[in-house]
Each structure stands twice: as C-alpha cells, then as structure tokens.
Short mmCIF file of C-alpha atoms in Angstrom, two decimals:
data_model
loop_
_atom_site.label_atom_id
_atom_site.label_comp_id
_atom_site.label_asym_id
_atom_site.label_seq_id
_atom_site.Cartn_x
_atom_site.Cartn_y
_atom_site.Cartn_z
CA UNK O 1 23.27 18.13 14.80
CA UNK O 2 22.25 15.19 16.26
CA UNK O 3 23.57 12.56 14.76
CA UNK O 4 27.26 11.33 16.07
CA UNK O 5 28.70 10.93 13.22
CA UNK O 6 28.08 12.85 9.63
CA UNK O 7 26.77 10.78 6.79
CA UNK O 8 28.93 10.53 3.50
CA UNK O 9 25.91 10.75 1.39
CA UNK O 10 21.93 11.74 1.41
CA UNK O 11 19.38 9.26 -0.40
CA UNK O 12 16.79 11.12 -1.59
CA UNK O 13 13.55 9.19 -1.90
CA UNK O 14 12.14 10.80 -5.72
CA UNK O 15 8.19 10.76 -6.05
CA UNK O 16 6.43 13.00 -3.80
CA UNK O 17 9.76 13.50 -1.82
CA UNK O 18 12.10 15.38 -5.19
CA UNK O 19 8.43 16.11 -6.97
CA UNK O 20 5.15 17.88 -6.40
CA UNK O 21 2.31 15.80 -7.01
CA UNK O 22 -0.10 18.76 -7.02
CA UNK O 23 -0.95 18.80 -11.26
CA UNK O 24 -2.38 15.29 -10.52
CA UNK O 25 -5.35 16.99 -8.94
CA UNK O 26 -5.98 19.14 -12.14
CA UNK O 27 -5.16 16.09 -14.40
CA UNK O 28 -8.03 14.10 -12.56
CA UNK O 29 -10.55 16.63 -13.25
CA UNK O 30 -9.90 17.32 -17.04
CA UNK O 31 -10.81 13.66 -17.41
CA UNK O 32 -14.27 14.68 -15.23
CA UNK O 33 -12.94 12.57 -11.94
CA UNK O 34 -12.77 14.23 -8.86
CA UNK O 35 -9.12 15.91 -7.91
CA UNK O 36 -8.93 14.02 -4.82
CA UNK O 37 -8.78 10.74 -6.42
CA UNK O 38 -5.34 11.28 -6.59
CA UNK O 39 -3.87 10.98 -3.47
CA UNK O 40 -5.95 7.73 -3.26
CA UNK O 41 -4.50 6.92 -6.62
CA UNK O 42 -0.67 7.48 -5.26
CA UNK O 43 -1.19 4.98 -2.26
CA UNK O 44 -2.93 2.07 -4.08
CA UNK O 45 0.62 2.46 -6.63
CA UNK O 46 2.35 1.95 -3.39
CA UNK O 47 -0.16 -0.42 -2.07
CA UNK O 48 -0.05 -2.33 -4.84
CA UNK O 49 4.13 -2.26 -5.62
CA UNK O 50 5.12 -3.23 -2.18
CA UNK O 51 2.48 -6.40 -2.33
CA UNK O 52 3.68 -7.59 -5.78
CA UNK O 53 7.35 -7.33 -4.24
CA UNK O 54 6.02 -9.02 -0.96
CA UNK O 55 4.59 -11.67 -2.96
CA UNK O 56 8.07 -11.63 -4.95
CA UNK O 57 7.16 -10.84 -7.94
CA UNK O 58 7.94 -7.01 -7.96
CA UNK O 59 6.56 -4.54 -11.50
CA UNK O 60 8.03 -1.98 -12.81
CA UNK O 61 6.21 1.30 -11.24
CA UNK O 62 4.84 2.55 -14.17
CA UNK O 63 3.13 -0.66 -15.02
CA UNK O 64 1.53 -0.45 -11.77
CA UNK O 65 0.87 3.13 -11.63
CA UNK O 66 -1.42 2.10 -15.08
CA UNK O 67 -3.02 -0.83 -13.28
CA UNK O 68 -3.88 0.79 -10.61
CA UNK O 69 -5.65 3.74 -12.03
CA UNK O 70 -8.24 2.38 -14.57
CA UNK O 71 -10.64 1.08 -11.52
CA UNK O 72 -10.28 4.08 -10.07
CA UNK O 73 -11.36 6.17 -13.78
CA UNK O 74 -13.66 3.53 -14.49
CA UNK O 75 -15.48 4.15 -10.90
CA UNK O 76 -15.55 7.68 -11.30
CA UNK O 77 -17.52 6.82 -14.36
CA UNK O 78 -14.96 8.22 -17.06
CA UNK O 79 -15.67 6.34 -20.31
CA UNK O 80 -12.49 6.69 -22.39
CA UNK O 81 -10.52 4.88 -19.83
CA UNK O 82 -7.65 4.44 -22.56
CA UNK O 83 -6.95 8.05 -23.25
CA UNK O 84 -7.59 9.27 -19.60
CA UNK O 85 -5.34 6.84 -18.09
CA UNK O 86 -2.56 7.97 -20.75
CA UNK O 87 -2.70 11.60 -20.30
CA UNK O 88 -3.19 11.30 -16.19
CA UNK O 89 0.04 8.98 -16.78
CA UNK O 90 1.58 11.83 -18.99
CA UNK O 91 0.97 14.35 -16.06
CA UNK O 92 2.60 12.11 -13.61
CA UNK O 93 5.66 11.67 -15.60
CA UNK O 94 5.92 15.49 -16.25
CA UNK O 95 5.79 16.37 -12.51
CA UNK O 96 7.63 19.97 -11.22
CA UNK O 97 10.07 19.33 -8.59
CA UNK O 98 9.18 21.03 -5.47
CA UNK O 99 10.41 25.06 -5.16
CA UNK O 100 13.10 24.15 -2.37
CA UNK O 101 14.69 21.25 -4.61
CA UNK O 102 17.39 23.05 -6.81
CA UNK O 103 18.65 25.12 -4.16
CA UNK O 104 18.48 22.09 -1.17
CA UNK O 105 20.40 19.49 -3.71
CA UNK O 106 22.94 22.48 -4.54
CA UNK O 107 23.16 23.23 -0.94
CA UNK O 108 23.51 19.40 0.11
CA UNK O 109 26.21 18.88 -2.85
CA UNK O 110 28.18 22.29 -1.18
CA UNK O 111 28.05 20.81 2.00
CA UNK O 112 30.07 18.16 0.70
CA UNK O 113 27.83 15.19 1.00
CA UNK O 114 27.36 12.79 -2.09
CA UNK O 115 23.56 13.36 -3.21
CA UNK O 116 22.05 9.85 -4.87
CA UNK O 117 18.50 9.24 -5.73
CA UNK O 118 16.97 5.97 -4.55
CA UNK O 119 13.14 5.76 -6.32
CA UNK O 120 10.37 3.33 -6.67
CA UNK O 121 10.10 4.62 -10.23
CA UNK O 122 12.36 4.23 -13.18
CA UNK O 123 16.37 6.12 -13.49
CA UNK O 124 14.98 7.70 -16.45
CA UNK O 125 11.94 9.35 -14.84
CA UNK O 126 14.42 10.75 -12.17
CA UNK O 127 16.83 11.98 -14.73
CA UNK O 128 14.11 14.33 -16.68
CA UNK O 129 12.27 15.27 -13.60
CA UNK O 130 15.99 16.84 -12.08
CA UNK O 131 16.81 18.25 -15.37
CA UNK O 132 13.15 19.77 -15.87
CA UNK O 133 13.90 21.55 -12.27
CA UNK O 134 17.69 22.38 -13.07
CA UNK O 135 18.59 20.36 -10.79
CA UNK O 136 20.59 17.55 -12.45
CA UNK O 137 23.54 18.61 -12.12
CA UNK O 138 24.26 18.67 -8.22
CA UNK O 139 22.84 14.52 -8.24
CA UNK O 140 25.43 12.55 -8.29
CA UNK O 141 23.56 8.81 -8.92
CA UNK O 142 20.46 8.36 -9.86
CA UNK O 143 19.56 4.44 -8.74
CA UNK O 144 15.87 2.61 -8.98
CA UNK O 145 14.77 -0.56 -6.74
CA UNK O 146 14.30 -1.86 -10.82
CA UNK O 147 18.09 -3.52 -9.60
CA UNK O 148 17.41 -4.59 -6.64
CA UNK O 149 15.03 -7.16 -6.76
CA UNK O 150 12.33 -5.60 -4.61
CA UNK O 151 10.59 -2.09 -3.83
CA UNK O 152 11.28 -0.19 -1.12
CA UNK O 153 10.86 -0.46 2.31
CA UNK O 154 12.33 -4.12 1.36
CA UNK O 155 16.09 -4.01 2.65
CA UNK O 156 17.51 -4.99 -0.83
CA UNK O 157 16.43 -1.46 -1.82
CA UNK O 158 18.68 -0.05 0.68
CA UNK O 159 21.28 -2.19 -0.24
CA UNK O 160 21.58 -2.01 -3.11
CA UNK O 161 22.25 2.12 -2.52
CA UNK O 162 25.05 0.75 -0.22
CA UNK O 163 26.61 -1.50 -2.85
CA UNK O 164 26.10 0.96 -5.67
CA UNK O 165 27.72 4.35 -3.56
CA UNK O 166 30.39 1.75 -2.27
CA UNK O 167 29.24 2.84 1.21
CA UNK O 168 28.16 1.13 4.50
CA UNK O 169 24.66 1.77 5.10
CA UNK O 170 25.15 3.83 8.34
CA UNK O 171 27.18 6.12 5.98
CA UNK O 172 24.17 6.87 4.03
CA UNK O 173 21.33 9.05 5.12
CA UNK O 174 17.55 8.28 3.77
CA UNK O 175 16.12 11.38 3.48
CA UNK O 176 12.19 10.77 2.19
CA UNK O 177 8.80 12.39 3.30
CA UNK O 178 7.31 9.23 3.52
CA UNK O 179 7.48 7.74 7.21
CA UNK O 180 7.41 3.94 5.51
CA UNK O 181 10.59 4.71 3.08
CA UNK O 182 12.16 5.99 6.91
CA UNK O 183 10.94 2.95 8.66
CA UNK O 184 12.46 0.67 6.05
CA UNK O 185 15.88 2.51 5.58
CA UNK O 186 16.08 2.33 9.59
CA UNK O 187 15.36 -1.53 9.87
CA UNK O 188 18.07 -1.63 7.06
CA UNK O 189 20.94 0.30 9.09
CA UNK O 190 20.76 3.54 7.06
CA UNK O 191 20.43 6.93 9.26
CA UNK O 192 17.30 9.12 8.22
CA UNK O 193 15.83 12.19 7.67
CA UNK O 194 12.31 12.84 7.37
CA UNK O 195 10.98 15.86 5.34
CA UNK O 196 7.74 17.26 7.55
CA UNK O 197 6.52 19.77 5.16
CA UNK O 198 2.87 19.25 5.86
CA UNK O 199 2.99 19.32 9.75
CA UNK O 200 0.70 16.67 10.24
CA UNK O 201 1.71 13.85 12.80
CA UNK O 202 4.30 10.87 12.26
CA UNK O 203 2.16 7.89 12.92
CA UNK O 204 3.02 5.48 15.56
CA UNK O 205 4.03 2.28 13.67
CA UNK O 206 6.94 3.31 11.95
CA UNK O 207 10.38 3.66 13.16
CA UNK O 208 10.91 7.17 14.39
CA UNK O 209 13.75 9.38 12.02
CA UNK O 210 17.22 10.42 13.54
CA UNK O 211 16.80 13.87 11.57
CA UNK O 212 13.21 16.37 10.85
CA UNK O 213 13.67 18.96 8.43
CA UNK O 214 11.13 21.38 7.00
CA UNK O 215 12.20 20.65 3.76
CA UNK O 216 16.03 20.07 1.80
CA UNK O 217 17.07 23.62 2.60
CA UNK O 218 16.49 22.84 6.55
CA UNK O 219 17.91 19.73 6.33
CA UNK O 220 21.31 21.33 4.42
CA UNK O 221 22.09 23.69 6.82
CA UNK O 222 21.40 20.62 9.96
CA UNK O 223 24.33 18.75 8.19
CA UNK O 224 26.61 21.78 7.50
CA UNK T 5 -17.10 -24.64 -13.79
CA UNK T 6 -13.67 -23.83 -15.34
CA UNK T 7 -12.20 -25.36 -12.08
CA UNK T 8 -10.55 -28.82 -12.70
CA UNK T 9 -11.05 -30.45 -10.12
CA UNK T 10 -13.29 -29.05 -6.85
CA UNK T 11 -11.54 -27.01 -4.19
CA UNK T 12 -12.05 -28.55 -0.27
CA UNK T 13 -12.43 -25.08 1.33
CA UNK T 14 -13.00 -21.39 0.38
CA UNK T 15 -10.58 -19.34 1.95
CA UNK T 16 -11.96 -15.94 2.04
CA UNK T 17 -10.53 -12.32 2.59
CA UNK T 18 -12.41 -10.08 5.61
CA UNK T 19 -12.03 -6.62 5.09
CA UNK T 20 -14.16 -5.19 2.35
CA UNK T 21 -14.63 -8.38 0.97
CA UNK T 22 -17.34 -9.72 4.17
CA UNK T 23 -17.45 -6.15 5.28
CA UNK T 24 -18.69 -3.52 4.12
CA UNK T 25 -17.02 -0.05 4.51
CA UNK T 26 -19.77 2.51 3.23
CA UNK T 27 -20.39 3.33 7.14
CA UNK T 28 -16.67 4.82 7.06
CA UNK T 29 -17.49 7.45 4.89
CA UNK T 30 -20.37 9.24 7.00
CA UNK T 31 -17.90 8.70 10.16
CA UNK T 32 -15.45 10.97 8.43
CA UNK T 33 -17.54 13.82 7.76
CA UNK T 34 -19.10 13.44 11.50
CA UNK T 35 -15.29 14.65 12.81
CA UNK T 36 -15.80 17.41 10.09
CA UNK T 37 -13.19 15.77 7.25
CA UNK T 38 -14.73 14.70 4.21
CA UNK T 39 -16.22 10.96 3.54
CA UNK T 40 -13.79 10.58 0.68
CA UNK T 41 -10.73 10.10 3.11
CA UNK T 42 -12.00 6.28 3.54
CA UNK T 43 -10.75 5.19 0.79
CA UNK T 44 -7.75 6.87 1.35
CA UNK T 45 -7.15 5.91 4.71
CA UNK T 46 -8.15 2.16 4.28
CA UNK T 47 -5.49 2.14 1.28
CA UNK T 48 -2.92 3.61 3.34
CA UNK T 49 -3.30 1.22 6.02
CA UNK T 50 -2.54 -1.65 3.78
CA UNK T 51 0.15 0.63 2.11
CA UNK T 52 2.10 0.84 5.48
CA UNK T 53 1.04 -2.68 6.05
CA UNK T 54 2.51 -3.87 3.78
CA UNK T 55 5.66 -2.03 3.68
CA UNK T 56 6.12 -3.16 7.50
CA UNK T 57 6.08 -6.86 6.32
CA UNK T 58 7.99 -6.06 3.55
CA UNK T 59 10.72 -4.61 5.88
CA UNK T 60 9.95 -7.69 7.80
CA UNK T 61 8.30 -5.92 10.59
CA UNK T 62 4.56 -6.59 10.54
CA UNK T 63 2.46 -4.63 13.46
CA UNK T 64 -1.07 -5.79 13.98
CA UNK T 65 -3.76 -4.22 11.87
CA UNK T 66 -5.68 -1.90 14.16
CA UNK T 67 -1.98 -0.39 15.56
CA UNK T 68 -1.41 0.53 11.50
CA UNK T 69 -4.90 1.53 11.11
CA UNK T 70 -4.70 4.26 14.05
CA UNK T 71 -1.26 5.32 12.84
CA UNK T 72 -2.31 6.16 9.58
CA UNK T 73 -5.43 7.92 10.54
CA UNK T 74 -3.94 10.66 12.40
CA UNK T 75 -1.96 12.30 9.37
CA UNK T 76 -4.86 12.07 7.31
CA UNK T 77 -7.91 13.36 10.47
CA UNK T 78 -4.79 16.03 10.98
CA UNK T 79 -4.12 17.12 7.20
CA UNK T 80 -8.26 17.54 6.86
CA UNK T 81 -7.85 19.98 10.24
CA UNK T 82 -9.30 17.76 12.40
CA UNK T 83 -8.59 19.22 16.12
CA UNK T 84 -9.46 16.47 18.18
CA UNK T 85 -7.08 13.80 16.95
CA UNK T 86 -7.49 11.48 19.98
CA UNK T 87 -11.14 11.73 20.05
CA UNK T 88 -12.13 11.45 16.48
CA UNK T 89 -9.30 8.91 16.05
CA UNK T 90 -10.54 6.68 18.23
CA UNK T 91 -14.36 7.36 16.98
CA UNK T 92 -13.76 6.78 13.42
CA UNK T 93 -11.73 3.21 14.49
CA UNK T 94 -14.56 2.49 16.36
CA UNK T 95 -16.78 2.84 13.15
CA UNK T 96 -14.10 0.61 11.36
CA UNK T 97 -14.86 -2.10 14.19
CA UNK T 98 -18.78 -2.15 13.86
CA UNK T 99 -18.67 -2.50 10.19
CA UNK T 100 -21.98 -4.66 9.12
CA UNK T 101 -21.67 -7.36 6.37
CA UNK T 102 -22.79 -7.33 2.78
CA UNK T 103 -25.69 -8.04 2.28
CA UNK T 104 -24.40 -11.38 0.14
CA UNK T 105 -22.58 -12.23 3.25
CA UNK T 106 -25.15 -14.35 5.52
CA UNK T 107 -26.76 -16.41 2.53
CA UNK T 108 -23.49 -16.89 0.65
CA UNK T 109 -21.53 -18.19 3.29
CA UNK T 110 -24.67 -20.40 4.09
CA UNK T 111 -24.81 -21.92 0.40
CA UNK T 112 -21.10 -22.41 0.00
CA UNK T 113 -21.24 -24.35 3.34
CA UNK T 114 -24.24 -25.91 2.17
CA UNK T 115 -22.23 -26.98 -1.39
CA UNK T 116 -20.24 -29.05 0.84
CA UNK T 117 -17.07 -26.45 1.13
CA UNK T 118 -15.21 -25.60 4.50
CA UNK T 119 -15.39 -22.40 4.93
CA UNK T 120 -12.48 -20.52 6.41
CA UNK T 121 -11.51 -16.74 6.78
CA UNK T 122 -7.95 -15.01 6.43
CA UNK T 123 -7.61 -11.53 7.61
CA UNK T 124 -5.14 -9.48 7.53
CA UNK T 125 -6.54 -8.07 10.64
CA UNK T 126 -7.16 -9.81 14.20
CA UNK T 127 -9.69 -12.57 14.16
CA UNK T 128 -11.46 -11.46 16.91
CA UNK T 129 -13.00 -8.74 14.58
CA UNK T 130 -13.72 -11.44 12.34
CA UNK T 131 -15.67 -13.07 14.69
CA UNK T 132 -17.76 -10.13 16.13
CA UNK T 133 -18.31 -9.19 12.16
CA UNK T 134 -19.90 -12.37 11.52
CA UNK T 135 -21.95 -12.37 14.72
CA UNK T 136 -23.53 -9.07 13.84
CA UNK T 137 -24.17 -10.63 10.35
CA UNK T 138 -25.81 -13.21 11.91
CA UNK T 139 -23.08 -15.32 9.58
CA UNK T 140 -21.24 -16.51 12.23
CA UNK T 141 -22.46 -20.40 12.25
CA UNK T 142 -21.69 -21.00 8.92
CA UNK T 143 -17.90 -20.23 9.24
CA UNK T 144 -15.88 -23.48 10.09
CA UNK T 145 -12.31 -21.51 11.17
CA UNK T 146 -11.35 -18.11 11.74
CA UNK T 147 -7.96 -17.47 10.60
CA UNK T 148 -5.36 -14.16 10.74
CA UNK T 149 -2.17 -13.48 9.06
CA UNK T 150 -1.21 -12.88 12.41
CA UNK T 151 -0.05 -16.17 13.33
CA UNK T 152 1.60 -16.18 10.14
CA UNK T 153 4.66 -13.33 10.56
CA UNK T 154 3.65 -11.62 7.17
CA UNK T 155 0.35 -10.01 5.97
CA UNK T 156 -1.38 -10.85 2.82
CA UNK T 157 0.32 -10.82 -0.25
CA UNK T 158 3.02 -12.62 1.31
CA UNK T 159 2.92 -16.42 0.88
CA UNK T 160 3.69 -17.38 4.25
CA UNK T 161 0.19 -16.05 5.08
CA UNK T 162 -1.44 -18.72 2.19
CA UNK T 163 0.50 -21.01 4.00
CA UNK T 164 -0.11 -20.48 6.97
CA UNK T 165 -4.09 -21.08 5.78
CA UNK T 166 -2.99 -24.90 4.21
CA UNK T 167 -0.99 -25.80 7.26
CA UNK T 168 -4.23 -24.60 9.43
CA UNK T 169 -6.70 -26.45 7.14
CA UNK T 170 -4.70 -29.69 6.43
CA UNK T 171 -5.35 -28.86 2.94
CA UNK T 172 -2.72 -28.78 0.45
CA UNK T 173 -2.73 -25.37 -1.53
CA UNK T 174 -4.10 -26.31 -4.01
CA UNK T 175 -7.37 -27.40 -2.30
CA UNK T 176 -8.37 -23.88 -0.92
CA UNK T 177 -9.94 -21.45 -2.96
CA UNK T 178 -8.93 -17.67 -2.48
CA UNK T 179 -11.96 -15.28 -2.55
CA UNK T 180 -11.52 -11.68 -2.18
CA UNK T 181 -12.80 -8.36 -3.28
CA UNK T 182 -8.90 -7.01 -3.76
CA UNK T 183 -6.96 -8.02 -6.87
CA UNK T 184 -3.88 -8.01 -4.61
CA UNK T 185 -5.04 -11.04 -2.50
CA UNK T 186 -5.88 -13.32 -5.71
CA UNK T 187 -2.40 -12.40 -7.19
CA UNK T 188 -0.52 -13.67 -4.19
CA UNK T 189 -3.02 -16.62 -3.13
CA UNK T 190 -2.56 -17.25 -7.27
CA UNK T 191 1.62 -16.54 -6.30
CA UNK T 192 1.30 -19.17 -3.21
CA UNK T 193 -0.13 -21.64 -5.14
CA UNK T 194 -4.07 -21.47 -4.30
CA UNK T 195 -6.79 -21.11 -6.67
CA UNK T 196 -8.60 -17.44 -6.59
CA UNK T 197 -11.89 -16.43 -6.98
CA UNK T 198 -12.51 -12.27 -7.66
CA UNK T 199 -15.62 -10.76 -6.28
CA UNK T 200 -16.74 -7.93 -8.89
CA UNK T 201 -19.09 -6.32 -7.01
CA UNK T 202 -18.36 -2.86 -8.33
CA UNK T 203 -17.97 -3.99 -12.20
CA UNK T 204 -14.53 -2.05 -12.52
CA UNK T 205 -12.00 -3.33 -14.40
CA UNK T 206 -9.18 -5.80 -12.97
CA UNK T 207 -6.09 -4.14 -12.96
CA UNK T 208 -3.18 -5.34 -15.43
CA UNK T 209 -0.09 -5.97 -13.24
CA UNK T 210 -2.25 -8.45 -10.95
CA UNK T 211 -2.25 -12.22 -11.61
CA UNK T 212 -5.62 -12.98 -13.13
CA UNK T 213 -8.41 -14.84 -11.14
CA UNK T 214 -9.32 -18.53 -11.85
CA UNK T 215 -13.16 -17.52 -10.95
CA UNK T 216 -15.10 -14.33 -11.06
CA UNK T 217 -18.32 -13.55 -9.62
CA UNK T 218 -20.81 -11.07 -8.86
CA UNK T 219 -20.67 -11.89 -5.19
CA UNK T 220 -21.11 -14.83 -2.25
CA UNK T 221 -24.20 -16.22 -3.95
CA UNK T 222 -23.36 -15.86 -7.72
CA UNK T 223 -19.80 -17.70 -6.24
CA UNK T 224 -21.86 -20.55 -4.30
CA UNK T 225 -23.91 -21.39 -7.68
CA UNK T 226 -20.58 -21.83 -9.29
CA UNK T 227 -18.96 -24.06 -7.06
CA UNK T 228 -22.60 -26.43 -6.20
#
C-alpha cells in the first residue's frame, strides 16, 4: 500500500459516502418535481452549510437540508410545499446504505483498524442509517461536526475526530467520496482515501488523496 | 423605506445577480449533456468554493469552476472533456446582463448611491459583463473577494468592501439574488437587500433581508 505508515483508524464521511442517495430521485417525482432536482438539491445543503459555517454561524444539517429545498419545490411549481418538503425530508432520513457497506465496515473492523463516522448530519441519523444496513455493529464512534463548531472541510471538523478517537490526525484516515471532505481532511493533517465509484474525474482544485478505492471492500483489502 | 437611515453605496453581488445564466443551459445540451446540469454545476462551484475557504484555501473562481465541470460533462458521458470544458466556460464568460441591469444600475447611481460590485469571481469578468451590458459607466468600483483571502459568506470579504469604499459597514447595502450573500453581508454587519426575481420562497436557515425587491429598478424606487 502506499502509504508509509498504516492508519489506526478510517473516518468515514456518512451522506452519500455510507448512504445511497438514489430514492431521492423517486421522492422528487411523487411530489411532481423532476428526479434530477436532487442532486442539485444535495449541493445547495452543502452549499449552503459550509457558508453559514464560513460566515460562523454554522445550522444543524437538517435545518438546512429544509431551507434549502422549498425554493427548489416551490420552482418546480409543487403547491403543497409543507407536505412535500416533509416526506422528501422523510426519504432522506430513511436512506439504504450502499450494497458494499456491511461487508467493507466488517472487513475494515477485521483488519484491525478503528472505524468512526465523521458526518455533516446529526449522530442519530448515522446510528439508524448503520443499523437499517446491519451495519452498526462493526462502527465503533459515530461523531457529527454538531461538536465541533463548524462543518466540514473546516479543520475543527477534523479535529475534533482527533480529540474524540484520542488520535493524532496523521493516525486517522478520511475516507469520503467527496473530493472537498478529502481536500479538507488533507489541509488538516489527516491521510485520505477517496471512494471513485462513479469513474468520473477528480477535479483539479482539490488536494489530491493518498489512497483510491472502488469502494470500502477495495479500500479493506489496500490496508490489510 | 424601512431603512433608518440611507445607505452611501450599494454593494452588489455579480454572478446571477447582474448576470444572467439562462445561456448556460443551451451550452450544456450543445456538448450533448442536458441543460439542467447548470444549475448543478454553478451550485457546485460555490459548494467547493466555499469549502476551499472554509479549509482556508480559496482558489480563484474560474480554476473551481473548470474543476467542477469535468465530473459533471464526464458523469453525463461527455467524451470531449477538454473541448466542451473549455466551451461551456466560455459560455459562462459571455454571460449577458438582466435585462434590469443597465437601467437599474443607472437609477441607483442616479439616487445619489455609489455603486460598487463584489464578486466572488475575478473582476475582470465583472468588467467585460458590464461592458456588454452597456452598464459599465454607471459602476463607480469593481471589487473581488479576491483581494480579500476568503469568498463570500465569509466576513473578511464584507470587509474587505468597507475598507475599499471608506464606508463603515454599516453604510453599504448588500444586494444579491442568493440568500447566502445577505446572511453573511447581514453576519458582517451590512445592510441586505434580496432580489426576488423568481418569487420562490426565502429559505429558513438564512438571515432575513432588510429590503426585498422585484429587481434593480423596483430596488432604485426604494432607495430614491
């Protein structure tokens, strides 16, 4: 493998990264909006978290996840903006997790790395996701930026894994699909994996990861 | 007005809030991908953005803007990626103006206002936008976040607009189409104006306005 020295633990980013988004598509279009509102609705949540935390004021991600979603109904022309923005919020807190997740996190925790979850979203949300997937039981911590004082890609995010595993950053390893939650976790002194399992490019501006799996199972058996 | 006392400048956002992006869509589908992956991309570019300043590594717009196209242009089977890459930025660089734009800017001037842009993006694009708008004359400074070592929501870049204006923050007047910007001009201090041109609903988690209009004009008759 190619990094010098093994990590003690994996952070695994949580939305996206532990969960398919894919129902959100369906959920759009029950409410008569078009499925691929939500991918655009997943980016202005992020879009709109990491500017309330860069103006330092940071929400909780649910609260922004509701914000952020009745312009987008309401421009789609969906009426009932109250009860389509509650059930598309129902579908995105009853998520799968993706098919390689139980058998990557069991694989991960065999390997005898500590496996912690580092989200955007709430510990709770985490908690029912993993046990929805039967996958709770090889996570060791489940931790939210909601202690840290800002979103991720801020540092304090990072840090605050550090402080809560009781390890130095460079022990950890960031393991996310999401080349911004790589960029900040490398500015921050954590080693990182990134999960490529669309194939599609890793753009240019953000900070290149030390690992590239095709998806947890991959990454397991680079860290055996 | 509900304004207590008059603001000395207008301080207004570029992208999408001068310029319009409905060109974007059509430059899509001429690489073959479909027009609704402007939205998406333009929201991913402040996504990333923003999580660079957040990280505290802020990269100048159009290098964001070209990284985030590729996984998108790549994702919709796009070939070409070079080639349509750099046509589509090329479309993002010849937006035109609103049509609010030349008249607006022309009666706030005329209502005795400085008026002063703050992009997030470089302000030579500013200043060819305007020119093709024919809006150019009645813009006193061009201003970008650039100079400021954060983007927009960050204070330091509603700072950076006071300490280039002379104007104490309180004295500038935010205007922008993106409920972001008037919850951290509202965070730094300034007083915000929200352009509703689409008649969507402002999103919860964002610091309300102190002003909303329909658009440049509608904002002018307010302030005279």
């Amino acid at each position: 493998m190619p990094l010098a020295t093994r990590p003690r633990a994996v952070v695994l980013d949580v939305n996206e990264t532990l969960s398919d988004l894919a129902p959100l598509g369906p959920a759009f279009e029950e409410e008569g909006a078009p499925a691929h509102l939500a991918p655009l609705w997943f980016a202005s949540v992020l879009r709109d978290g990491f500017g309330l935390s860069l103006a330092g004021a940071p929400r909780p991600f649910v609260e922004v996840a509701a914000g952020a979603l009745r312009p987008l109904l309401a421009a789609a022309g969906v009426e009932d903006l109250d009860g389509a923005g509650q059930r598309v919020l129902d579908a995105l807190g009853t998520l799968p997790v993706r098919a390689d997740v139980p058998e990557g996190l069991q694989a991960l925790a065999a390997a005898g790395l500590r496996v912690v979850t580092l989200t955007n979203g709430a510990v709770a949300t985490t908690d029912a996701l993993l046990r929805r997937g039967a996958a709770r039981p090889h996570v060791d911590l489940l931790l939210s930026v909601e202690d840290a004082g800002a979103w991720k890609p801020d540092r304090r995010a990072y840090e605050h894994a550090a402080r809560a595993t009781r390890l130095a950053p460079q022990d950890l390893l960031l393991v996310a699909v999401h080349p911004w939650d790589v960029d900040g976790a490398a500015r921050a002194g954590l080693r990182t994996a990134w999960l490529d399992r669309a194939g599609t490019p890793y753009p240019s501006h953000a900070t290149l990861p030390d690992l590239v799996a095709r998806d947890l199972l991959d990454l397991a058996g680079q860290l055996a």
